[in-house]
C-alpha cells in the first residue's frame, strides 16, 4: 500500500465517521472507495464494517449526554439491532452478493420521504391518539416497531447503505422524543449492528486488516467530530441534512 492510498483511506474514514453521527450514510462513502482500490465487493463490505465500528464509538461518546436521557429505549434498540447485525452478517456470508442492494436505493428514498413528512405525520398521529382518548408521550417502541428495528439491524449487518436513515425514520414516527435524542439513539443502534457483524467477520471471514485499521483511525475522529456538529444543528437543519444525504446515497446506488 502506498502512502497516498493510506492517506486516502484515513480521509475516507474521517468523512464516513462524520456522516455516521449526522446523516447516517457512511457506508455510501467508504464502501465505493474500498471497491475502487481494487477490493472484491464482499471483502470490501466486511473490511468496511470492521473499519467503521470506531465511528460509532466516537459518535456515541460525542452524543453521550443525549444517550443518557433514554436508557431503556437505547437498551432495546441496542439489543435488537445487535442481534439483527449478527443475522445480517450470516446472510452476507451465505447469500449471493446483490440480494439487498437492488432494493436499497428505493428503501432509502422511501425513508427520506418519511423523514421529510415526519412533523405532519406525527401531528396527525398525535391528534388521532387524543381523539381516541390516548394520552401521554410515546417513549418506548411498540412490538411492530421492534420487529422493524430488528429488520433494519439485519440490513445494517448485511450491507447497511442508508440503514441510519431508515432507523431515524422509524424512530421519529414511533416515538414522541426530540430529534437530537433520536439521532443519538440511531447512531448507537448502528454501532450495535456493525459491532456484532464485525465480530463475526473477524472470527470466521476475511478482513483486510491494514485497510480496516486506517479506516478505523479516521472514522473514530470523524465520528466524534460529527457528533459535536450534529448536537449544534437545529432540528430542521439536521432533518434536511439527513434527507439530502439519504437522497444522494440512493441516487449513487441507482447510478452505480
C-alpha positions as protocol buffer text, in pm:
chain_id: "A"
residue {
  index: 1
  type: UNK
  ca { x: 0 y: 0 z: 0 }
}
residue {
  index: 2
  type: UNK
  ca { x: 140 y: 339 z: -99 }
}
residue {
  index: 3
  type: UNK
  ca { x: 141 y: 643 z: 128 }
}
residue {
  index: 4
  type: UNK
  ca { x: -115 y: 814 z: -94 }
}
residue {
  index: 5
  type: UNK
  ca { x: -351 y: 518 z: -71 }
}
residue {
  index: 6
  type: UNK
  ca { x: -311 y: 506 z: 307 }
}
residue {
  index: 7
  type: UNK
  ca { x: -392 y: 876 z: 339 }
}
residue {
  index: 8
  type: UNK
  ca { x: -697 y: 830 z: 114 }
}
residue {
  index: 9
  type: UNK
  ca { x: -830 y: 551 z: 336 }
}
residue {
  index: 10
  type: UNK
  ca { x: -778 y: 758 z: 652 }
}
residue {
  index: 11
  type: UNK
  ca { x: -954 y: 1057 z: 493 }
}
residue {
  index: 12
  type: UNK
  ca { x: -1237 y: 830 z: 382 }
}
residue {
  index: 13
  type: UNK
  ca { x: -1274 y: 706 z: 739 }
}
residue {
  index: 14
  type: UNK
  ca { x: -1278 y: 1063 z: 866 }
}
residue {
  index: 15
  type: UNK
  ca { x: -1559 y: 1164 z: 630 }
}
residue {
  index: 16
  type: UNK
  ca { x: -1754 y: 842 z: 686 }
}
residue {
  index: 17
  type: UNK
  ca { x: -1724 y: 885 z: 1062 }
}
residue {
  index: 18
  type: UNK
  ca { x: -1864 y: 1235 z: 1041 }
}
residue {
  index: 19
  type: UNK
  ca { x: -2157 y: 1111 z: 836 }
}
residue {
  index: 20
  type: UNK
  ca { x: -2225 y: 836 z: 1091 }
}
residue {
  index: 21
  type: UNK
  ca { x: -2321 y: 1092 z: 1353 }
}
residue {
  index: 22
  type: UNK
  ca { x: -2505 y: 1332 z: 1123 }
}
residue {
  index: 23
  type: UNK
  ca { x: -2683 y: 1189 z: 819 }
}
residue {
  index: 24
  type: UNK
  ca { x: -2629 y: 813 z: 859 }
}
residue {
  index: 25
  type: UNK
  ca { x: -2494 y: 725 z: 512 }
}
residue {
  index: 26
  type: UNK
  ca { x: -2132 y: 647 z: 600 }
}
residue {
  index: 27
  type: UNK
  ca { x: -2106 y: 324 z: 401 }
}
residue {
  index: 28
  type: UNK
  ca { x: -2203 y: 504 z: 80 }
}
residue {
  index: 29
  type: UNK
  ca { x: -1875 y: 694 z: 109 }
}
residue {
  index: 30
  type: UNK
  ca { x: -1637 y: 429 z: 239 }
}
residue {
  index: 31
  type: UNK
  ca { x: -1759 y: 117 z: 55 }
}
residue {
  index: 32
  type: UNK
  ca { x: -1718 y: 257 z: -301 }
}
residue {
  index: 33
  type: UNK
  ca { x: -1370 y: 384 z: -214 }
}
residue {
  index: 34
  type: UNK
  ca { x: -1260 y: 38 z: -100 }
}
residue {
  index: 35
  type: UNK
  ca { x: -1400 y: -120 z: -416 }
}
residue {
  index: 36
  type: UNK
  ca { x: -1226 y: 147 z: -627 }
}
residue {
  index: 37
  type: UNK
  ca { x: -899 y: 49 z: -458 }
}
residue {
  index: 38
  type: UNK
  ca { x: -937 y: -299 z: -603 }
}
residue {
  index: 39
  type: UNK
  ca { x: -1109 y: -493 z: -324 }
}
residue {
  index: 40
  type: UNK
  ca { x: -1369 y: -755 z: -416 }
}
residue {
  index: 41
  type: UNK
  ca { x: -1713 y: -628 z: -305 }
}
residue {
  index: 42
  type: UNK
  ca { x: -1769 y: -885 z: -28 }
}
residue {
  index: 43
  type: UNK
  ca { x: -1420 y: -831 z: 118 }
}
residue {
  index: 44
  type: UNK
  ca { x: -1473 y: -454 z: 93 }
}
residue {
  index: 45
  type: UNK
  ca { x: -1806 y: -486 z: 273 }
}
residue {
  index: 46
  type: UNK
  ca { x: -1656 y: -687 z: 559 }
}
residue {
  index: 47
  type: UNK
  ca { x: -1350 y: -464 z: 589 }
}
residue {
  index: 48
  type: UNK
  ca { x: -1575 y: -158 z: 582 }
}
residue {
  index: 49
  type: UNK
  ca { x: -1791 y: -297 z: 864 }
}
residue {
  index: 50
  type: UNK
  ca { x: -1487 y: -355 z: 1084 }
}
residue {
  index: 51
  type: UNK
  ca { x: -1329 y: -20 z: 1000 }
}
residue {
  index: 52
  type: UNK
  ca { x: -1641 y: 181 z: 1078 }
}
residue {
  index: 53
  type: UNK
  ca { x: -1701 y: 38 z: 1426 }
}
residue {
  index: 54
  type: UNK
  ca { x: -1488 y: 315 z: 1586 }
}
residue {
  index: 55
  type: UNK
  ca { x: -1703 y: 579 z: 1413 }
}
residue {
  index: 56
  type: UNK
  ca { x: -1995 y: 458 z: 1623 }
}
residue {
  index: 57
  type: UNK
  ca { x: -1781 y: 468 z: 1935 }
}
residue {
  index: 58
  type: UNK
  ca { x: -1670 y: 822 z: 1857 }
}
residue {
  index: 59
  type: UNK
  ca { x: -2021 y: 947 z: 1781 }
}
residue {
  index: 60
  type: UNK
  ca { x: -2157 y: 768 z: 2088 }
}
residue {
  index: 61
  type: UNK
  ca { x: -1905 y: 944 z: 2309 }
}
residue {
  index: 62
  type: UNK
  ca { x: -1981 y: 1278 z: 2145 }
}
residue {
  index: 63
  type: UNK
  ca { x: -2355 y: 1226 z: 2197 }
}
residue {
  index: 64
  type: UNK
  ca { x: -2331 y: 1068 z: 2542 }
}
residue {
  index: 65
  type: UNK
  ca { x: -2543 y: 1343 z: 2701 }
}
residue {
  index: 66
  type: UNK
  ca { x: -2835 y: 1270 z: 2466 }
}
residue {
  index: 67
  type: UNK
  ca { x: -2790 y: 893 z: 2500 }
}
residue {
  index: 68
  type: UNK
  ca { x: -2820 y: 905 z: 2880 }
}
residue {
  index: 69
  type: UNK
  ca { x: -3169 y: 1059 z: 2861 }
}
residue {
  index: 70
  type: UNK
  ca { x: -3343 y: 741 z: 2738 }
}
residue {
  index: 71
  type: UNK
  ca { x: -3157 y: 437 z: 2878 }
}
residue {
  index: 72
  type: UNK
  ca { x: -3441 y: 187 z: 2834 }
}
residue {
  index: 73
  type: UNK
  ca { x: -3509 y: 287 z: 2475 }
}
residue {
  index: 74
  type: UNK
  ca { x: -3140 y: 266 z: 2392 }
}
residue {
  index: 75
  type: UNK
  ca { x: -3110 y: -74 z: 2559 }
}
residue {
  index: 76
  type: UNK
  ca { x: -3390 y: -213 z: 2341 }
}
residue {
  index: 77
  type: UNK
  ca { x: -3254 y: -67 z: 2017 }
}
residue {
  index: 78
  type: UNK
  ca { x: -2902 y: -185 z: 2101 }
}
residue {
  index: 79
  type: UNK
  ca { x: -3022 y: -537 z: 2167 }
}
residue {
  index: 80
  type: UNK
  ca { x: -3244 y: -561 z: 1859 }
}
residue {
  index: 81
  type: UNK
  ca { x: -3002 y: -408 z: 1610 }
}
residue {
  index: 82
  type: UNK
  ca { x: -2712 y: -600 z: 1761 }
}
residue {
  index: 83
  type: UNK
  ca { x: -2898 y: -927 z: 1705 }
}
residue {
  index: 84
  type: UNK
  ca { x: -3001 y: -812 z: 1359 }
}
residue {
  index: 85
  type: UNK
  ca { x: -2643 y: -722 z: 1271 }
}
residue {
  index: 86
  type: UNK
  ca { x: -2527 y: -1075 z: 1352 }
}
residue {
  index: 87
  type: UNK
  ca { x: -2805 y: -1222 z: 1138 }
}
residue {
  index: 88
  type: UNK
  ca { x: -2719 y: -984 z: 854 }
}
residue {
  index: 89
  type: UNK
  ca { x: -2352 y: -1085 z: 869 }
}
residue {
  index: 90
  type: UNK
  ca { x: -2452 y: -1450 z: 842 }
}
residue {
  index: 91
  type: UNK
  ca { x: -2665 y: -1366 z: 538 }
}
residue {
  index: 92
  type: UNK
  ca { x: -2374 y: -1185 z: 376 }
}
residue {
  index: 93
  type: UNK
  ca { x: -2157 y: -1494 z: 412 }
}
residue {
  index: 94
  type: UNK
  ca { x: -2432 y: -1726 z: 282 }
}
residue {
  index: 95
  type: UNK
  ca { x: -2632 y: -1539 z: 16 }
}
residue {
  index: 96
  type: UNK
  ca { x: -2519 y: -1422 z: -330 }
}
residue {
  index: 97
  type: UNK
  ca { x: -2395 y: -1064 z: -344 }
}
residue {
  index: 98
  type: UNK
  ca { x: -2656 y: -812 z: -456 }
}
residue {
  index: 99
  type: UNK
  ca { x: -2967 y: -954 z: -288 }
}
residue {
  index: 100
  type: UNK
  ca { x: -3038 y: -640 z: -83 }
}
residue {
  index: 101
  type: UNK
  ca { x: -2850 y: -390 z: -298 }
}
residue {
  index: 102
  type: UNK
  ca { x: -3121 y: -396 z: -567 }
}
residue {
  index: 103
  type: UNK
  ca { x: -3390 y: -263 z: -333 }
}
residue {
  index: 104
  type: UNK
  ca { x: -3163 y: -47 z: -114 }
}
residue {
  index: 105
  type: UNK
  ca { x: -3198 y: 280 z: -312 }
}
residue {
  index: 106
  type: UNK
  ca { x: -3579 y: 257 z: -312 }
}
residue {
  index: 107
  type: UNK
  ca { x: -3587 y: 186 z: 60 }
}
residue {
  index: 108
  type: UNK
  ca { x: -3362 y: 485 z: 123 }
}
residue {
  index: 109
  type: UNK
  ca { x: -3574 y: 718 z: -92 }
}
residue {
  index: 110
  type: UNK
  ca { x: -3890 y: 598 z: 83 }
}
residue {
  index: 111
  type: UNK
  ca { x: -3744 y: 657 z: 427 }
}
residue {
  index: 112
  type: UNK
  ca { x: -3616 y: 1001 z: 322 }
}
residue {
  index: 113
  type: UNK
  ca { x: -3975 y: 1083 z: 236 }
}
residue {
  index: 114
  type: UNK
  ca { x: -4085 y: 966 z: 579 }
}
residue {
  index: 115
  type: UNK
  ca { x: -3823 y: 1183 z: 749 }
}
residue {
  index: 116
  type: UNK
  ca { x: -3937 y: 1483 z: 543 }
}
residue {
  index: 117
  type: UNK
  ca { x: -4304 y: 1426 z: 624 }
}
residue {
  index: 118
  type: UNK
  ca { x: -4242 y: 1329 z: 987 }
}
residue {
  index: 119
  type: UNK
  ca { x: -4364 y: 1655 z: 1152 }
}
residue {
  index: 120
  type: UNK
  ca { x: -4701 y: 1638 z: 973 }
}
residue {
  index: 121
  type: UNK
  ca { x: -4737 y: 1261 z: 1019 }
}
residue {
  index: 122
  type: UNK
  ca { x: -4652 y: 1286 z: 1388 }
}
residue {
  index: 123
  type: UNK
  ca { x: -4901 y: 1570 z: 1437 }
}
residue {
  index: 124
  type: UNK
  ca { x: -5172 y: 1368 z: 1262 }
}
residue {
  index: 125
  type: UNK
  ca { x: -5100 y: 1059 z: 1472 }
}
residue {
  index: 126
  type: UNK
  ca { x: -5092 y: 1267 z: 1790 }
}
residue {
  index: 127
  type: UNK
  ca { x: -5433 y: 1418 z: 1705 }
}
residue {
  index: 128
  type: UNK
  ca { x: -5578 y: 1072 z: 1641 }
}
residue {
  index: 129
  type: UNK
  ca { x: -5449 y: 943 z: 1974 }
}
residue {
  index: 130
  type: UNK
  ca { x: -5605 y: 1241 z: 2152 }
}
residue {
  index: 131
  type: UNK
  ca { x: -5938 y: 1185 z: 1977 }
}
residue {
  index: 132
  type: UNK
  ca { x: -5928 y: 822 z: 2088 }
}
residue {
  index: 133
  type: UNK
  ca { x: -5852 y: 923 z: 2446 }
}
residue {
  index: 134
  type: UNK
  ca { x: -5491 y: 802 z: 2438 }
}
residue {
  index: 135
  type: UNK
  ca { x: -5280 y: 1045 z: 2638 }
}
residue {
  index: 136
  type: UNK
  ca { x: -4913 y: 1060 z: 2721 }
}
residue {
  index: 137
  type: UNK
  ca { x: -4597 y: 1062 z: 2515 }
}
residue {
  index: 138
  type: UNK
  ca { x: -4465 y: 754 z: 2337 }
}
residue {
  index: 139
  type: UNK
  ca { x: -4132 y: 675 z: 2499 }
}
residue {
  index: 140
  type: UNK
  ca { x: -4086 y: 309 z: 2405 }
}
residue {
  index: 141
  type: UNK
  ca { x: -4101 y: 100 z: 2089 }
}
residue {
  index: 142
  type: UNK
  ca { x: -4415 y: -97 z: 2013 }
}
residue {
  index: 143
  type: UNK
  ca { x: -4391 y: -468 z: 1918 }
}
residue {
  index: 144
  type: UNK
  ca { x: -4426 y: -381 z: 1547 }
}
residue {
  index: 145
  type: UNK
  ca { x: -4156 y: -114 z: 1577 }
}
residue {
  index: 146
  type: UNK
  ca { x: -3931 y: -369 z: 1745 }
}
residue {
  index: 147
  type: UNK
  ca { x: -3969 y: -607 z: 1450 }
}
residue {
  index: 148
  type: UNK
  ca { x: -3881 y: -329 z: 1205 }
}
residue {
  index: 149
  type: UNK
  ca { x: -3583 y: -232 z: 1424 }
}
residue {
  index: 150
  type: UNK
  ca { x: -3461 y: -592 z: 1407 }
}
residue {
  index: 151
  type: UNK
  ca { x: -3504 y: -592 z: 1028 }
}
residue {
  index: 152
  type: UNK
  ca { x: -3305 y: -269 z: 994 }
}
residue {
  index: 153
  type: UNK
  ca { x: -3034 y: -427 z: 1208 }
}
residue {
  index: 154
  type: UNK
  ca { x: -3024 y: -725 z: 969 }
}
residue {
  index: 155
  type: UNK
  ca { x: -2989 y: -489 z: 673 }
}
residue {
  index: 156
  type: UNK
  ca { x: -2720 y: -295 z: 858 }
}
residue {
  index: 157
  type: UNK
  ca { x: -2516 y: -610 z: 916 }
}
residue {
  index: 158
  type: UNK
  ca { x: -2561 y: -731 z: 558 }
}
residue {
  index: 159
  type: UNK
  ca { x: -2490 y: -412 z: 364 }
}
residue {
  index: 160
  type: UNK
  ca { x: -2606 y: -108 z: 559 }
}
residue {
  index: 161
  type: UNK
  ca { x: -2620 y: 165 z: 294 }
}
residue {
  index: 162
  type: UNK
  ca { x: -2873 y: 414 z: 431 }
}
residue {
  index: 163
  type: UNK
  ca { x: -2959 y: 199 z: 734 }
}
residue {
  index: 164
  type: UNK
  ca { x: -2913 y: 502 z: 960 }
}
residue {
  index: 165
  type: UNK
  ca { x: -3170 y: 698 z: 758 }
}
residue {
  index: 166
  type: UNK
  ca { x: -3414 y: 408 z: 783 }
}
residue {
  index: 167
  type: UNK
  ca { x: -3362 y: 381 z: 1158 }
}
residue {
  index: 168
  type: UNK
  ca { x: -3416 y: 753 z: 1216 }
}
residue {
  index: 169
  type: UNK
  ca { x: -3735 y: 746 z: 1008 }
}
residue {
  index: 170
  type: UNK
  ca { x: -3870 y: 461 z: 1221 }
}
residue {
  index: 171
  type: UNK
  ca { x: -3780 y: 634 z: 1547 }
}
residue {
  index: 172
  type: UNK
  ca { x: -3929 y: 972 z: 1462 }
}
residue {
  index: 173
  type: UNK
  ca { x: -4258 y: 813 z: 1358 }
}
residue {
  index: 174
  type: UNK
  ca { x: -4276 y: 573 z: 1652 }
}
residue {
  index: 175
  type: UNK
  ca { x: -4178 y: 798 z: 1943 }
}
residue {
  index: 176
  type: UNK
  ca { x: -4252 y: 1140 z: 2088 }
}
residue {
  index: 177
  type: UNK
  ca { x: -3887 y: 1217 z: 2159 }
}
residue {
  index: 178
  type: UNK
  ca { x: -3668 y: 1507 z: 2044 }
}
residue {
  index: 179
  type: UNK
  ca { x: -3485 y: 1468 z: 1714 }
}
residue {
  index: 180
  type: UNK
  ca { x: -3143 y: 1518 z: 1873 }
}
residue {
  index: 181
  type: UNK
  ca { x: -3207 y: 1233 z: 2120 }
}
residue {
  index: 182
  type: UNK
  ca { x: -3338 y: 1010 z: 1843 }
}
residue {
  index: 183
  type: UNK
  ca { x: -3035 y: 1087 z: 1629 }
}
residue {
  index: 184
  type: UNK
  ca { x: -2817 y: 972 z: 1919 }
}
residue {
  index: 185
  type: UNK
  ca { x: -3023 y: 652 z: 1952 }
}
residue {
  index: 186
  type: UNK
  ca { x: -2991 y: 597 z: 1579 }
}
residue {
  index: 187
  type: UNK
  ca { x: -2611 y: 632 z: 1596 }
}
residue {
  index: 188
  type: UNK
  ca { x: -2596 y: 391 z: 1888 }
}
residue {
  index: 189
  type: UNK
  ca { x: -2815 y: 135 z: 1712 }
}
residue {
  index: 190
  type: UNK
  ca { x: -2600 y: 142 z: 1400 }
}
residue {
  index: 191
  type: UNK
  ca { x: -2293 y: 87 z: 1619 }
}
residue {
  index: 192
  type: UNK
  ca { x: -2456 y: -226 z: 1763 }
}
residue {
  index: 193
  type: UNK
  ca { x: -2540 y: -360 z: 1418 }
}
residue {
  index: 194
  type: UNK
  ca { x: -2188 y: -301 z: 1283 }
}
residue {
  index: 195
  type: UNK
  ca { x: -2022 y: -429 z: 1600 }
}
residue {
  index: 196
  type: UNK
  ca { x: -2190 y: -771 z: 1600 }
}
residue {
  index: 197
  type: UNK
  ca { x: -2143 y: -806 z: 1225 }
}
residue {
  index: 198
  type: UNK
  ca { x: -1776 y: -711 z: 1256 }
}
residue {
  index: 199
  type: UNK
  ca { x: -1729 y: -963 z: 1537 }
}
residue {
  index: 200
  type: UNK
  ca { x: -1848 y: -1242 z: 1308 }
}
residue {
  index: 201
  type: UNK
  ca { x: -1639 y: -1122 z: 1016 }
}
residue {
  index: 202
  type: UNK
  ca { x: -1328 y: -1111 z: 1233 }
}
residue {
  index: 203
  type: UNK
  ca { x: -1396 y: -1459 z: 1365 }
}
residue {
  index: 204
  type: UNK
  ca { x: -1494 y: -1658 z: 1058 }
}
residue {
  index: 205
  type: UNK
  ca { x: -1434 y: -1443 z: 748 }
}
residue {
  index: 206
  type: UNK
  ca { x: -1160 y: -1248 z: 574 }
}
residue {
  index: 207
  type: UNK
  ca { x: -1077 y: -885 z: 656 }
}
residue {
  index: 208
  type: UNK
  ca { x: -803 y: -662 z: 514 }
}
residue {
  index: 209
  type: UNK
  ca { x: -655 y: -552 z: 847 }
}
residue {
  index: 210
  type: UNK
  ca { x: -426 y: -283 z: 709 }
}
residue {
  index: 211
  type: UNK
  ca { x: -715 y: -104 z: 539 }
}
residue {
  index: 212
  type: UNK
  ca { x: -954 y: -167 z: 831 }
}
residue {
  index: 213
  type: UNK
  ca { x: -705 y: -16 z: 1076 }
}
residue {
  index: 214
  type: UNK
  ca { x: -657 y: 301 z: 871 }
}
residue {
  index: 215
  type: UNK
  ca { x: -1030 y: 334 z: 815 }
}
residue {
  index: 216
  type: UNK
  ca { x: -1088 y: 287 z: 1189 }
}
residue {
  index: 217
  type: UNK
  ca { x: -840 y: 559 z: 1283 }
}
residue {
  index: 218
  type: UNK
  ca { x: -1012 y: 813 z: 1059 }
}
residue {
  index: 219
  type: UNK
  ca { x: -1365 y: 706 z: 1149 }
}
residue {
  index: 220
  type: UNK
  ca { x: -1304 y: 736 z: 1524 }
}
residue {
  index: 221
  type: UNK
  ca { x: -1206 y: 1102 z: 1492 }
}
residue {
  index: 222
  type: UNK
  ca { x: -1475 y: 1169 z: 1233 }
}
residue {
  index: 223
  type: UNK
  ca { x: -1745 y: 1009 z: 1446 }
}
residue {
  index: 224
  type: UNK
  ca { x: -1666 y: 1226 z: 1746 }
}
residue {
  index: 225
  type: UNK
  ca { x: -1637 y: 1543 z: 1537 }
}
residue {
  index: 226
  type: UNK
  ca { x: -1961 y: 1465 z: 1355 }
}
residue {
  index: 227
  type: UNK
  ca { x: -2140 y: 1418 z: 1687 }
}
residue {
  index: 228
  type: UNK
  ca { x: -2029 y: 1759 z: 1805 }
}
residue {
  index: 229
  type: UNK
  ca { x: -2158 y: 1913 z: 1481 }
}
residue {
  index: 230
  type: UNK
  ca { x: -2489 y: 1723 z: 1496 }
}
residue {
  index: 231
  type: UNK
  ca { x: -2555 y: 1841 z: 1851 }
}
residue {
  index: 232
  type: UNK
  ca { x: -2540 y: 2204 z: 1738 }
}
residue {
  index: 233
  type: UNK
  ca { x: -2767 y: 2168 z: 1436 }
}
residue {
  index: 234
  type: UNK
  ca { x: -3129 y: 2287 z: 1466 }
}
residue {
  index: 235
  type: UNK
  ca { x: -3382 y: 2010 z: 1411 }
}
residue {
  index: 236
  type: UNK
  ca { x: -3486 y: 2145 z: 1071 }
}
residue {
  index: 237
  type: UNK
  ca { x: -3124 y: 2159 z: 951 }
}
residue {
  index: 238
  type: UNK
  ca { x: -3048 y: 1810 z: 1083 }
}
residue {
  index: 239
  type: UNK
  ca { x: -3362 y: 1673 z: 916 }
}
residue {
  index: 240
  type: UNK
  ca { x: -3267 y: 1844 z: 590 }
}
residue {
  index: 241
  type: UNK
  ca { x: -2913 y: 1703 z: 608 }
}
residue {
  index: 242
  type: UNK
  ca { x: -3048 y: 1351 z: 661 }
}
residue {
  index: 243
  type: UNK
  ca { x: -3283 y: 1388 z: 364 }
}
residue {
  index: 244
  type: UNK
  ca { x: -3012 y: 1531 z: 138 }
}
residue {
  index: 245
  type: UNK
  ca { x: -2760 y: 1266 z: 242 }
}
residue {
  index: 246
  type: UNK
  ca { x: -3006 y: 982 z: 201 }
}
residue {
  index: 247
  type: UNK
  ca { x: -3123 y: 1105 z: -139 }
}
residue {
  index: 248
  type: UNK
  ca { x: -2764 y: 1138 z: -261 }
}
residue {
  index: 249
  type: UNK
  ca { x: -2689 y: 787 z: -133 }
}
residue {
  index: 250
  type: UNK
  ca { x: -2992 y: 641 z: -313 }
}
residue {
  index: 251
  type: UNK
  ca { x: -2906 y: 814 z: -640 }
}
residue {
  index: 252
  type: UNK
  ca { x: -2547 y: 695 z: -608 }
}
residue {
  index: 253
  type: UNK
  ca { x: -2667 y: 336 z: -574 }
}
residue {
  index: 254
  type: UNK
  ca { x: -2906 y: 368 z: -867 }
}
residue {
  index: 255
  type: UNK
  ca { x: -2635 y: 509 z: -1094 }
}
residue {
  index: 256
  type: UNK
  ca { x: -2361 y: 267 z: -988 }
}
